[in-house]
């Protein structure tokens, strides 16, 4: 089952059927865990479904209207992390019934230089990635300005570790690779093998380095995909779109993984997500949902839609 957040619609994809379960808002993100689904909007805060998107209620909390990122805590049943614009981080231990802010984020020394180019007077938490192998560790991608890490659930923060990217769009971890972190960023790709303390920047073969989305094979942490373009205009604007999907296996260079996907010209950056089986990935695009079960050797479009994009989020379970 997949949940796709488009700019003004949330789609539920199940058993060959795509249904718009929720619309009328400016969606930014979606996360799913069992029956629980959370969707963040830019104009109306956070929404929660307890029945896999059949019905929705706005979370009654003093959260900002602009909820840009949401993630479930793998160590705490009912735990939910939320990131907003302006950049703030909140946590709920009970599926959104109560919330507390994790303070101090914007007290970091680099915070005065954070900015989001289309709205240069602000910035936001584009991505939240809890570490499945270490309770309390959370990676926070600020768009744009910093990667921020906490080891204690947001009590304290460490910014801009050595080699990390500044414009982190999406982060990933892997249960079978303790300490490994992956980043798709506007200023390139990066990886860490020590829990985010230091980062390398493997770029060989990656000819387009404005990276938007990253996904890792659920069966092999050495197989990773990114969606990428030459820059923001090529990634996001329909009239100038030209985007690509790359694959990297182990220490080999990046190679294109486009077989079965739309042609690059006119193709806005897809949002990628791992499936639940080894070798399986999904790519949500303007025209539909694509799937591969051979580590992106070839893609097949499994669902199509005729609704406005771009894709803002994808959750798979």
PDB file of C-alpha atoms in Angstrom:
ATOM      1  CA  UNK A   1       0.000   0.000   0.000  1.00  0.00           C
ATOM      2  CA  UNK A   2       1.307   3.449  -0.935  1.00  0.00           C
ATOM      3  CA  UNK A   3       0.370   6.994   0.016  1.00  0.00           C
ATOM      4  CA  UNK A   4       1.314   9.783  -2.384  1.00  0.00           C
ATOM      5  CA  UNK A   5       1.234  13.443  -1.400  1.00  0.00           C
ATOM      6  CA  UNK A   6       0.795  15.708  -4.397  1.00  0.00           C
ATOM      7  CA  UNK A   7       0.643  19.484  -4.243  1.00  0.00           C
ATOM      8  CA  UNK A   8      -3.115  19.544  -3.570  1.00  0.00           C
ATOM      9  CA  UNK A   9      -4.196  15.903  -3.221  1.00  0.00           C
ATOM     10  CA  UNK A  10      -3.325  12.864  -1.147  1.00  0.00           C
ATOM     11  CA  UNK A  11      -3.658   9.586  -3.039  1.00  0.00           C
ATOM     12  CA  UNK A  12      -4.033   6.086  -1.615  1.00  0.00           C
ATOM     13  CA  UNK A  13      -2.800   3.276  -3.874  1.00  0.00           C
ATOM     14  CA  UNK A  14      -3.930  -0.229  -2.988  1.00  0.00           C
ATOM     15  CA  UNK A  15      -4.366  -3.421  -5.008  1.00  0.00           C
ATOM     16  CA  UNK A  16      -4.448  -1.706  -8.366  1.00  0.00           C
ATOM     17  CA  UNK A  17      -6.764   1.103  -7.274  1.00  0.00           C
ATOM     18  CA  UNK A  18      -5.813   4.755  -6.806  1.00  0.00           C
ATOM     19  CA  UNK A  19      -8.183   6.904  -4.784  1.00  0.00           C
ATOM     20  CA  UNK A  20      -7.943  10.568  -3.800  1.00  0.00           C
ATOM     21  CA  UNK A  21      -8.827  10.270  -0.112  1.00  0.00           C
ATOM     22  CA  UNK A  22      -7.962  13.788   0.922  1.00  0.00           C
ATOM     23  CA  UNK A  23      -7.575  17.043  -1.000  1.00  0.00           C
ATOM     24  CA  UNK A  24      -8.020  20.777  -0.762  1.00  0.00           C
ATOM     25  CA  UNK A  25      -4.736  21.565   0.995  1.00  0.00           C
ATOM     26  CA  UNK A  26      -1.136  22.293   0.040  1.00  0.00           C
ATOM     27  CA  UNK A  27       0.513  18.994   0.975  1.00  0.00           C
ATOM     28  CA  UNK A  28       4.196  18.766   1.882  1.00  0.00           C
ATOM     29  CA  UNK A  29       4.812  15.293   3.347  1.00  0.00           C
ATOM     30  CA  UNK A  30       3.294  11.967   4.337  1.00  0.00           C
ATOM     31  CA  UNK A  31       4.297   9.090   6.650  1.00  0.00           C
ATOM     32  CA  UNK A  32       2.546   5.799   7.384  1.00  0.00           C
ATOM     33  CA  UNK A  33       2.837   3.117  10.065  1.00  0.00           C
ATOM     34  CA  UNK A  34       0.170   0.430  10.171  1.00  0.00           C
ATOM     35  CA  UNK A  35      -3.251   2.057  10.348  1.00  0.00           C
ATOM     36  CA  UNK A  36      -1.774   5.445  11.217  1.00  0.00           C
ATOM     37  CA  UNK A  37      -1.010   7.982   8.490  1.00  0.00           C
ATOM     38  CA  UNK A  38       0.138  11.560   8.995  1.00  0.00           C
ATOM     39  CA  UNK A  39       0.133  14.255   6.323  1.00  0.00           C
ATOM     40  CA  UNK A  40       1.728  17.667   6.682  1.00  0.00           C
ATOM     41  CA  UNK A  41       0.364  20.684   4.832  1.00  0.00           C
ATOM     42  CA  UNK A  42       1.759  24.145   4.207  1.00  0.00           C
ATOM     43  CA  UNK A  43      -1.549  25.892   4.880  1.00  0.00           C
ATOM     44  CA  UNK A  44      -3.383  23.837   7.509  1.00  0.00           C
ATOM     45  CA  UNK A  45      -0.916  22.102   9.793  1.00  0.00           C
ATOM     46  CA  UNK A  46      -0.789  18.362  10.477  1.00  0.00           C
ATOM     47  CA  UNK A  47      -3.508  15.806   9.728  1.00  0.00           C
ATOM     48  CA  UNK A  48      -3.937  12.274  11.069  1.00  0.00           C
ATOM     49  CA  UNK A  49      -5.769   9.200   9.858  1.00  0.00           C
ATOM     50  CA  UNK A  50      -6.250   6.147  12.083  1.00  0.00           C
ATOM     51  CA  UNK A  51      -7.793   4.011   9.329  1.00  0.00           C
ATOM     52  CA  UNK A  52      -5.228   4.054   6.513  1.00  0.00           C
ATOM     53  CA  UNK A  53      -6.497   7.277   4.942  1.00  0.00           C
ATOM     54  CA  UNK A  54     -10.203   6.448   4.937  1.00  0.00           C
ATOM     55  CA  UNK A  55     -10.886   9.491   7.153  1.00  0.00           C
ATOM     56  CA  UNK A  56      -8.824  12.420   8.373  1.00  0.00           C
ATOM     57  CA  UNK A  57      -8.763  14.817  11.316  1.00  0.00           C
ATOM     58  CA  UNK A  58      -6.624  17.861  11.848  1.00  0.00           C
ATOM     59  CA  UNK A  59      -4.251  17.435  14.759  1.00  0.00           C
ATOM     60  CA  UNK A  60      -5.504  19.744  17.489  1.00  0.00           C
ATOM     61  CA  UNK A  61      -2.223  21.146  18.705  1.00  0.00           C
ATOM     62  CA  UNK A  62      -0.313  24.375  18.700  1.00  0.00           C
ATOM     63  CA  UNK A  63       1.754  23.365  15.703  1.00  0.00           C
ATOM     64  CA  UNK A  64       2.588  25.888  12.975  1.00  0.00           C
ATOM     65  CA  UNK A  65       0.429  25.859   9.849  1.00  0.00           C
ATOM     66  CA  UNK A  66       3.421  24.876   7.697  1.00  0.00           C
ATOM     67  CA  UNK A  67       4.326  21.254   8.509  1.00  0.00           C
ATOM     68  CA  UNK A  68       7.100  20.279   6.101  1.00  0.00           C
ATOM     69  CA  UNK A  69       8.241  16.870   7.388  1.00  0.00           C
ATOM     70  CA  UNK A  70       6.926  14.023   9.509  1.00  0.00           C
ATOM     71  CA  UNK A  71       8.422  10.709  10.652  1.00  0.00           C
ATOM     72  CA  UNK A  72       7.535   7.868  12.992  1.00  0.00           C
ATOM     73  CA  UNK A  73       9.950   7.000  15.782  1.00  0.00           C
ATOM     74  CA  UNK A  74      11.096   3.374  15.291  1.00  0.00           C
ATOM     75  CA  UNK A  75      11.881   3.004  19.010  1.00  0.00           C
ATOM     76  CA  UNK A  76       8.643   4.305  20.500  1.00  0.00           C
ATOM     77  CA  UNK A  77       5.202   3.035  19.506  1.00  0.00           C
ATOM     78  CA  UNK A  78       3.108   6.123  18.937  1.00  0.00           C
ATOM     79  CA  UNK A  79       6.149   8.373  18.647  1.00  0.00           C
ATOM     80  CA  UNK A  80       5.943  10.973  15.866  1.00  0.00           C
ATOM     81  CA  UNK A  81       8.424  13.681  14.850  1.00  0.00           C
ATOM     82  CA  UNK A  82       7.355  16.841  13.007  1.00  0.00           C
ATOM     83  CA  UNK A  83       9.416  19.575  11.340  1.00  0.00           C
ATOM     84  CA  UNK A  84       7.979  22.945  10.339  1.00  0.00           C
ATOM     85  CA  UNK A  85       8.558  26.292   8.661  1.00  0.00           C
ATOM     86  CA  UNK A  86      10.127  28.324  10.229  1.00  0.00           C
ATOM     87  CA  UNK A  87      12.482  25.607  11.414  1.00  0.00           C
ATOM     88  CA  UNK A  88      11.201  23.961  14.570  1.00  0.00           C
ATOM     89  CA  UNK A  89      11.053  20.309  15.686  1.00  0.00           C
ATOM     90  CA  UNK A  90       8.208  18.788  17.711  1.00  0.00           C
ATOM     91  CA  UNK A  91       7.659  15.336  19.206  1.00  0.00           C
ATOM     92  CA  UNK A  92       4.554  13.413  20.208  1.00  0.00           C
ATOM     93  CA  UNK A  93       4.707  10.137  22.171  1.00  0.00           C
ATOM     94  CA  UNK A  94       1.048   9.272  21.577  1.00  0.00           C
ATOM     95  CA  UNK A  95       0.203   9.492  17.858  1.00  0.00           C
ATOM     96  CA  UNK A  96      -0.285  13.240  18.013  1.00  0.00           C
ATOM     97  CA  UNK A  97      -2.466  13.644  21.098  1.00  0.00           C
ATOM     98  CA  UNK A  98       0.193  15.707  22.889  1.00  0.00           C
ATOM     99  CA  UNK A  99       3.262  17.546  21.599  1.00  0.00           C
ATOM    100  CA  UNK A 100       6.403  19.161  22.934  1.00  0.00           C
ATOM    101  CA  UNK A 101       8.875  21.312  21.048  1.00  0.00           C
ATOM    102  CA  UNK A 102      12.528  20.304  21.085  1.00  0.00           C
ATOM    103  CA  UNK A 103      14.108  23.719  21.722  1.00  0.00           C
ATOM    104  CA  UNK A 104      17.453  25.175  20.771  1.00  0.00           C
ATOM    105  CA  UNK A 105      17.492  24.364  17.059  1.00  0.00           C
ATOM    106  CA  UNK A 106      17.628  27.950  15.870  1.00  0.00           C
ATOM    107  CA  UNK A 107      20.082  28.910  18.610  1.00  0.00           C
ATOM    108  CA  UNK A 108      22.829  27.127  16.680  1.00  0.00           C
ATOM    109  CA  UNK A 109      25.593  29.414  15.389  1.00  0.00           C
ATOM    110  CA  UNK A 110      24.812  28.852  11.705  1.00  0.00           C
ATOM    111  CA  UNK A 111      21.073  29.530  12.031  1.00  0.00           C
ATOM    112  CA  UNK A 112      21.403  33.170  11.001  1.00  0.00           C
ATOM    113  CA  UNK A 113      22.615  31.988   7.589  1.00  0.00           C
ATOM    114  CA  UNK A 114      19.821  29.505   6.946  1.00  0.00           C
ATOM    115  CA  UNK A 115      17.423  30.508   4.172  1.00  0.00           C
ATOM    116  CA  UNK A 116      15.033  29.032   1.608  1.00  0.00           C
ATOM    117  CA  UNK A 117      15.746  30.771  -1.733  1.00  0.00           C
ATOM    118  CA  UNK A 118      12.116  31.133  -2.948  1.00  0.00           C
ATOM    119  CA  UNK A 119      11.254  32.672   0.432  1.00  0.00           C
ATOM    120  CA  UNK A 120      14.653  34.042   1.506  1.00  0.00           C
ATOM    121  CA  UNK A 121      13.372  35.442   4.780  1.00  0.00           C
ATOM    122  CA  UNK A 122      12.707  31.957   6.174  1.00  0.00           C
ATOM    123  CA  UNK A 123      13.842  28.305   6.190  1.00  0.00           C
ATOM    124  CA  UNK A 124      12.350  24.972   7.211  1.00  0.00           C
ATOM    125  CA  UNK A 125      12.930  21.391   8.300  1.00  0.00           C
ATOM    126  CA  UNK A 126      12.747  19.579   4.969  1.00  0.00           C
ATOM    127  CA  UNK A 127      13.441  16.087   6.354  1.00  0.00           C
ATOM    128  CA  UNK A 128      13.529  14.173   9.652  1.00  0.00           C
ATOM    129  CA  UNK A 129      15.256  10.791   9.819  1.00  0.00           C
ATOM    130  CA  UNK A 130      15.315   8.823  13.092  1.00  0.00           C
ATOM    131  CA  UNK A 131      18.118   6.283  13.395  1.00  0.00           C
ATOM    132  CA  UNK A 132      16.574   2.778  13.625  1.00  0.00           C
ATOM    133  CA  UNK A 133      19.707   1.470  15.334  1.00  0.00           C
ATOM    134  CA  UNK A 134      20.093   4.065  18.068  1.00  0.00           C
ATOM    135  CA  UNK A 135      17.326   5.489  20.210  1.00  0.00           C
ATOM    136  CA  UNK A 136      17.442   9.265  20.554  1.00  0.00           C
ATOM    137  CA  UNK A 137      19.480   9.889  17.410  1.00  0.00           C
ATOM    138  CA  UNK A 138      17.710  12.029  14.838  1.00  0.00           C
ATOM    139  CA  UNK A 139      19.009  13.589  11.632  1.00  0.00           C
ATOM    140  CA  UNK A 140      17.454  16.913  10.613  1.00  0.00           C
ATOM    141  CA  UNK A 141      17.773  18.367   7.119  1.00  0.00           C
ATOM    142  CA  UNK A 142      17.396  22.154   7.060  1.00  0.00           C
ATOM    143  CA  UNK A 143      16.416  23.682   3.726  1.00  0.00           C
ATOM    144  CA  UNK A 144      18.689  25.394   3.295  1.00  0.00           C
ATOM    145  CA  UNK A 145      21.644  25.725   5.557  1.00  0.00           C
ATOM    146  CA  UNK A 146      22.644  22.693   7.606  1.00  0.00           C
ATOM    147  CA  UNK A 147      22.473  19.097   8.570  1.00  0.00           C
ATOM    148  CA  UNK A 148      21.723  18.936  12.303  1.00  0.00           C
ATOM    149  CA  UNK A 149      22.073  15.842  14.493  1.00  0.00           C
ATOM    150  CA  UNK A 150      20.825  15.068  17.990  1.00  0.00           C
ATOM    151  CA  UNK A 151      21.904  12.049  20.032  1.00  0.00           C
ATOM    152  CA  UNK A 152      19.461  12.645  22.895  1.00  0.00           C
ATOM    153  CA  UNK A 153      16.048  13.137  21.330  1.00  0.00           C
ATOM    154  CA  UNK A 154      16.447  16.860  20.745  1.00  0.00           C
ATOM    155  CA  UNK A 155      17.834  17.909  24.116  1.00  0.00           C
ATOM    156  CA  UNK A 156      21.057  19.030  22.416  1.00  0.00           C
ATOM    157  CA  UNK A 157      22.024  19.587  18.773  1.00  0.00           C
ATOM    158  CA  UNK A 158      25.172  19.300  16.659  1.00  0.00           C
ATOM    159  CA  UNK A 159      25.250  21.221  13.380  1.00  0.00           C
ATOM    160  CA  UNK A 160      27.164  20.851  10.137  1.00  0.00           C
ATOM    161  CA  UNK A 161      29.301  17.773  10.881  1.00  0.00           C
ATOM    162  CA  UNK A 162      32.455  17.423   8.801  1.00  0.00           C
ATOM    163  CA  UNK A 163      31.715  16.839   5.098  1.00  0.00           C
ATOM    164  CA  UNK A 164      27.923  17.106   5.440  1.00  0.00           C
ATOM    165  CA  UNK A 165      25.807  18.896   2.859  1.00  0.00           C
ATOM    166  CA  UNK A 166      24.097  22.233   3.446  1.00  0.00           C
ATOM    167  CA  UNK A 167      20.891  21.757   1.411  1.00  0.00           C
ATOM    168  CA  UNK A 168      19.657  18.342   2.555  1.00  0.00           C
ATOM    169  CA  UNK A 169      16.387  17.385   0.852  1.00  0.00           C
ATOM    170  CA  UNK A 170      16.016  13.767   1.937  1.00  0.00           C
ATOM    171  CA  UNK A 171      17.896  11.499   4.328  1.00  0.00           C
ATOM    172  CA  UNK A 172      17.835   7.730   4.749  1.00  0.00           C
ATOM    173  CA  UNK A 173      19.126   5.078   7.140  1.00  0.00           C
ATOM    174  CA  UNK A 174      19.133   1.275   7.047  1.00  0.00           C
ATOM    175  CA  UNK A 175      18.417  -1.240   9.796  1.00  0.00           C
ATOM    176  CA  UNK A 176      21.179  -3.559   8.521  1.00  0.00           C
ATOM    177  CA  UNK A 177      23.835  -0.825   8.432  1.00  0.00           C
ATOM    178  CA  UNK A 178      24.289   0.723  11.900  1.00  0.00           C
ATOM    179  CA  UNK A 179      25.812   4.169  11.620  1.00  0.00           C
ATOM    180  CA  UNK A 180      25.114   4.535   7.904  1.00  0.00           C
ATOM    181  CA  UNK A 181      23.288   7.672   6.758  1.00  0.00           C
ATOM    182  CA  UNK A 182      22.513   8.759   3.197  1.00  0.00           C
ATOM    183  CA  UNK A 183      21.746  12.291   2.002  1.00  0.00           C
ATOM    184  CA  UNK A 184      20.287  13.640  -1.240  1.00  0.00           C
ATOM    185  CA  UNK A 185      20.999  17.360  -1.218  1.00  0.00           C
ATOM    186  CA  UNK A 186      20.843  20.330  -3.521  1.00  0.00           C
ATOM    187  CA  UNK A 187      24.611  20.608  -3.260  1.00  0.00           C
ATOM    188  CA  UNK A 188      25.216  16.925  -4.034  1.00  0.00           C
ATOM    189  CA  UNK A 189      25.113  13.453  -2.514  1.00  0.00           C
ATOM    190  CA  UNK A 190      26.786  12.426   0.757  1.00  0.00           C
ATOM    191  CA  UNK A 191      27.092   9.417   3.072  1.00  0.00           C
ATOM    192  CA  UNK A 192      28.210   8.813   6.623  1.00  0.00           C
ATOM    193  CA  UNK A 193      29.342   5.543   8.208  1.00  0.00           C
ATOM    194  CA  UNK A 194      29.732   6.830  11.754  1.00  0.00           C
ATOM    195  CA  UNK A 195      26.276   8.046  12.713  1.00  0.00           C
ATOM    196  CA  UNK A 196      26.642  11.395  10.975  1.00  0.00           C
ATOM    197  CA  UNK A 197      29.866  12.535  12.678  1.00  0.00           C
ATOM    198  CA  UNK A 198      31.796  12.669   9.386  1.00  0.00           C
ATOM    199  CA  UNK A 199      30.670  12.457   5.763  1.00  0.00           C
ATOM    200  CA  UNK A 200      32.060  11.449   2.389  1.00  0.00           C
ATOM    201  CA  UNK A 201      30.794  12.706  -0.953  1.00  0.00           C
ATOM    202  CA  UNK A 202      30.870   9.886  -3.550  1.00  0.00           C
ATOM    203  CA  UNK A 203      30.075  11.678  -6.804  1.00  0.00           C
ATOM    204  CA  UNK A 204      31.814   9.543  -9.466  1.00  0.00           C
ATOM    205  CA  UNK A 205      29.346   8.984 -12.300  1.00  0.00           C
ATOM    206  CA  UNK A 206      26.732  11.350 -10.868  1.00  0.00           C
ATOM    207  CA  UNK A 207      26.542  13.856 -13.704  1.00  0.00           C
ATOM    208  CA  UNK A 208      23.536  15.728 -12.308  1.00  0.00           C
ATOM    209  CA  UNK A 209      24.181  16.835  -8.738  1.00  0.00           C
ATOM    210  CA  UNK A 210      21.072  18.639  -7.582  1.00  0.00           C
ATOM    211  CA  UNK A 211      19.804  15.606  -5.690  1.00  0.00           C
ATOM    212  CA  UNK A 212      16.233  15.453  -4.447  1.00  0.00           C
ATOM    213  CA  UNK A 213      15.322  11.968  -3.217  1.00  0.00           C
ATOM    214  CA  UNK A 214      17.260   8.951  -1.955  1.00  0.00           C
ATOM    215  CA  UNK A 215      16.157   5.367  -1.318  1.00  0.00           C
ATOM    216  CA  UNK A 216      18.054   2.281  -0.177  1.00  0.00           C
ATOM    217  CA  UNK A 217      17.369  -1.346  -1.049  1.00  0.00           C
ATOM    218  CA  UNK A 218      15.565  -2.907   1.952  1.00  0.00           C
ATOM    219  CA  UNK A 219      17.647  -6.046   1.412  1.00  0.00           C
ATOM    220  CA  UNK A 220      21.050  -4.464   0.776  1.00  0.00           C
ATOM    221  CA  UNK A 221      22.311  -1.195   2.294  1.00  0.00           C
ATOM    222  CA  UNK A 222      24.930  -0.911  -0.471  1.00  0.00           C
ATOM    223  CA  UNK A 223      22.310  -0.407  -3.193  1.00  0.00           C
ATOM    224  CA  UNK A 224      21.062   3.182  -3.288  1.00  0.00           C
ATOM    225  CA  UNK A 225      19.085   5.304  -5.706  1.00  0.00           C
ATOM    226  CA  UNK A 226      18.859   9.063  -6.088  1.00  0.00           C
ATOM    227  CA  UNK A 227      16.763  11.349  -8.260  1.00  0.00           C
ATOM    228  CA  UNK A 228      18.756  14.279  -9.575  1.00  0.00           C
ATOM    229  CA  UNK A 229      18.874  17.193 -12.003  1.00  0.00           C
ATOM    230  CA  UNK A 230      21.239  19.989 -13.022  1.00  0.00           C
ATOM    231  CA  UNK A 231      19.534  22.453 -10.695  1.00  0.00           C
ATOM    232  CA  UNK A 232      16.315  23.503  -9.024  1.00  0.00           C
ATOM    233  CA  UNK A 233      14.650  24.749 -12.223  1.00  0.00           C
ATOM    234  CA  UNK A 234      15.342  21.466 -14.017  1.00  0.00           C
ATOM    235  CA  UNK A 235      14.087  19.492 -11.024  1.00  0.00           C
ATOM    236  CA  UNK A 236      10.902  21.364 -10.192  1.00  0.00           C
ATOM    237  CA  UNK A 237       9.609  23.537 -13.051  1.00  0.00           C
ATOM    238  CA  UNK A 238       7.535  21.847 -15.731  1.00  0.00           C
ATOM    239  CA  UNK A 239       8.693  24.122 -18.542  1.00  0.00           C
ATOM    240  CA  UNK A 240      12.384  23.469 -17.850  1.00  0.00           C
ATOM    241  CA  UNK A 241      12.196  19.985 -16.318  1.00  0.00           C
ATOM    242  CA  UNK A 242      14.936  17.450 -16.990  1.00  0.00           C
ATOM    243  CA  UNK A 243      15.517  14.871 -14.275  1.00  0.00           C
ATOM    244  CA  UNK A 244      17.228  11.512 -13.864  1.00  0.00           C
ATOM    245  CA  UNK A 245      17.413   8.516 -11.535  1.00  0.00           C
ATOM    246  CA  UNK A 246      20.825   7.055 -10.704  1.00  0.00           C
ATOM    247  CA  UNK A 247      21.894   3.860  -8.959  1.00  0.00           C
ATOM    248  CA  UNK A 248      25.054   3.127  -6.985  1.00  0.00           C
ATOM    249  CA  UNK A 249      26.058  -0.385  -5.881  1.00  0.00           C
ATOM    250  CA  UNK A 250      28.838  -0.682  -3.341  1.00  0.00           C
ATOM    251  CA  UNK A 251      31.875   1.359  -4.332  1.00  0.00           C
ATOM    252  CA  UNK A 252      31.002   1.321  -8.033  1.00  0.00           C
ATOM    253  CA  UNK A 253      30.301   4.650  -9.785  1.00  0.00           C
ATOM    254  CA  UNK A 254      26.786   5.945 -10.137  1.00  0.00           C
ATOM    255  CA  UNK A 255      24.989   4.786 -13.295  1.00  0.00           C
ATOM    256  CA  UNK A 256      21.693   5.826 -14.832  1.00  0.00           C
ATOM    257  CA  UNK A 257      18.678   3.712 -13.826  1.00  0.00           C
ATOM    258  CA  UNK A 258      16.033   5.114 -16.190  1.00  0.00           C
ATOM    259  CA  UNK A 259      14.799   2.050 -18.080  1.00  0.00           C
ATOM    260  CA  UNK A 260      10.988   2.216 -18.047  1.00  0.00           C
ATOM    261  CA  UNK A 261      10.799   5.722 -16.535  1.00  0.00           C
ATOM    262  CA  UNK A 262       9.722   8.793 -18.534  1.00  0.00           C
ATOM    263  CA  UNK A 263      12.269  10.454 -20.794  1.00  0.00           C
ATOM    264  CA  UNK A 264      14.366  13.048 -18.939  1.00  0.00           C
ATOM    265  CA  UNK A 265      13.156  16.013 -20.995  1.00  0.00           C
ATOM    266  CA  UNK A 266      10.006  17.290 -19.263  1.00  0.00           C
ATOM    267  CA  UNK A 267      10.462  14.861 -16.351  1.00  0.00           C
ATOM    268  CA  UNK A 268      10.295  16.497 -12.928  1.00  0.00           C
ATOM    269  CA  UNK A 269      12.261  14.848 -10.123  1.00  0.00           C
ATOM    270  CA  UNK A 270      10.446  11.800  -8.754  1.00  0.00           C
ATOM    271  CA  UNK A 271      10.164  10.953  -5.081  1.00  0.00           C
ATOM    272  CA  UNK A 272      11.720   7.562  -4.348  1.00  0.00           C
ATOM    273  CA  UNK A 273      11.010   5.045  -1.602  1.00  0.00           C
ATOM    274  CA  UNK A 274      12.100   1.484  -0.855  1.00  0.00           C
ATOM    275  CA  UNK A 275       9.524  -1.255  -1.004  1.00  0.00           C
ATOM    276  CA  UNK A 276       9.087  -3.929   1.627  1.00  0.00           C
ATOM    277  CA  UNK A 277      10.868  -6.719  -0.301  1.00  0.00           C
ATOM    278  CA  UNK A 278      14.567  -6.886  -1.199  1.00  0.00           C
ATOM    279  CA  UNK A 279      15.351  -5.213  -4.519  1.00  0.00           C
ATOM    280  CA  UNK A 280      12.059  -3.338  -4.632  1.00  0.00           C
ATOM    281  CA  UNK A 281      11.715   0.425  -5.056  1.00  0.00           C
ATOM    282  CA  UNK A 282       8.934   2.852  -5.944  1.00  0.00           C
ATOM    283  CA  UNK A 283       9.131   6.159  -7.815  1.00  0.00           C
ATOM    284  CA  UNK A 284       6.210   8.583  -7.634  1.00  0.00           C
ATOM    285  CA  UNK A 285       6.093  10.961 -10.602  1.00  0.00           C
ATOM    286  CA  UNK A 286       3.755  13.499 -12.131  1.00  0.00           C
ATOM    287  CA  UNK A 287       2.039  10.830 -14.243  1.00  0.00           C
ATOM    288  CA  UNK A 288       1.941   7.873 -11.892  1.00  0.00           C
ATOM    289  CA  UNK A 289       3.663   5.342  -9.682  1.00  0.00           C
ATOM    290  CA  UNK A 290       6.531   3.193 -10.969  1.00  0.00           C
ATOM    291  CA  UNK A 291       7.913   0.037  -9.377  1.00  0.00           C
ATOM    292  CA  UNK A 292      11.027  -2.060  -9.795  1.00  0.00           C
ATOM    293  CA  UNK A 293      11.765  -5.420  -8.215  1.00  0.00           C
ATOM    294  CA  UNK A 294      15.253  -5.870  -9.681  1.00  0.00           C
ATOM    295  CA  UNK A 295      17.159  -3.051  -7.950  1.00  0.00           C
ATOM    296  CA  UNK A 296      16.153  -0.521 -10.627  1.00  0.00           C
ATOM    297  CA  UNK A 297      17.322  -2.609 -13.565  1.00  0.00           C
ATOM    298  CA  UNK A 298      13.916  -1.810 -15.092  1.00  0.00           C
ATOM    299  CA  UNK A 299      10.810   0.090 -13.972  1.00  0.00           C
ATOM    300  CA  UNK A 300       7.130  -0.579 -14.665  1.00  0.00           C
ATOM    301  CA  UNK A 301       4.323   1.920 -14.233  1.00  0.00           C
ATOM    302  CA  UNK A 302       1.898   0.241 -11.862  1.00  0.00           C
ATOM    303  CA  UNK A 303      -0.534   3.139 -11.381  1.00  0.00           C
ATOM    304  CA  UNK A 304      -1.324   6.284 -13.345  1.00  0.00           C
ATOM    305  CA  UNK A 305      -3.181   9.461 -12.429  1.00  0.00           C
ATOM    306  CA  UNK A 306      -4.387  12.613 -14.073  1.00  0.00           C
ATOM    307  CA  UNK A 307      -4.008  15.063 -11.216  1.00  0.00           C
ATOM    308  CA  UNK A 308      -1.710  17.991 -10.701  1.00  0.00           C
ATOM    309  CA  UNK A 309       1.776  17.504  -9.325  1.00  0.00           C
ATOM    310  CA  UNK A 310       4.421  17.842  -8.245  1.00  0.00           C
ATOM    311  CA  UNK A 311       4.863  14.898  -5.929  1.00  0.00           C
ATOM    312  CA  UNK A 312       5.732  16.075  -2.419  1.00  0.00           C
ATOM    313  CA  UNK A 313       5.882  12.802  -0.497  1.00  0.00           C
ATOM    314  CA  UNK A 314       5.635   9.009  -0.773  1.00  0.00           C
ATOM    315  CA  UNK A 315       5.057   6.450   1.978  1.00  0.00           C
ATOM    316  CA  UNK A 316       5.123   2.694   1.371  1.00  0.00           C
ATOM    317  CA  UNK A 317       3.970  -0.092   3.670  1.00  0.00           C
TER     318      UNK A 317
END
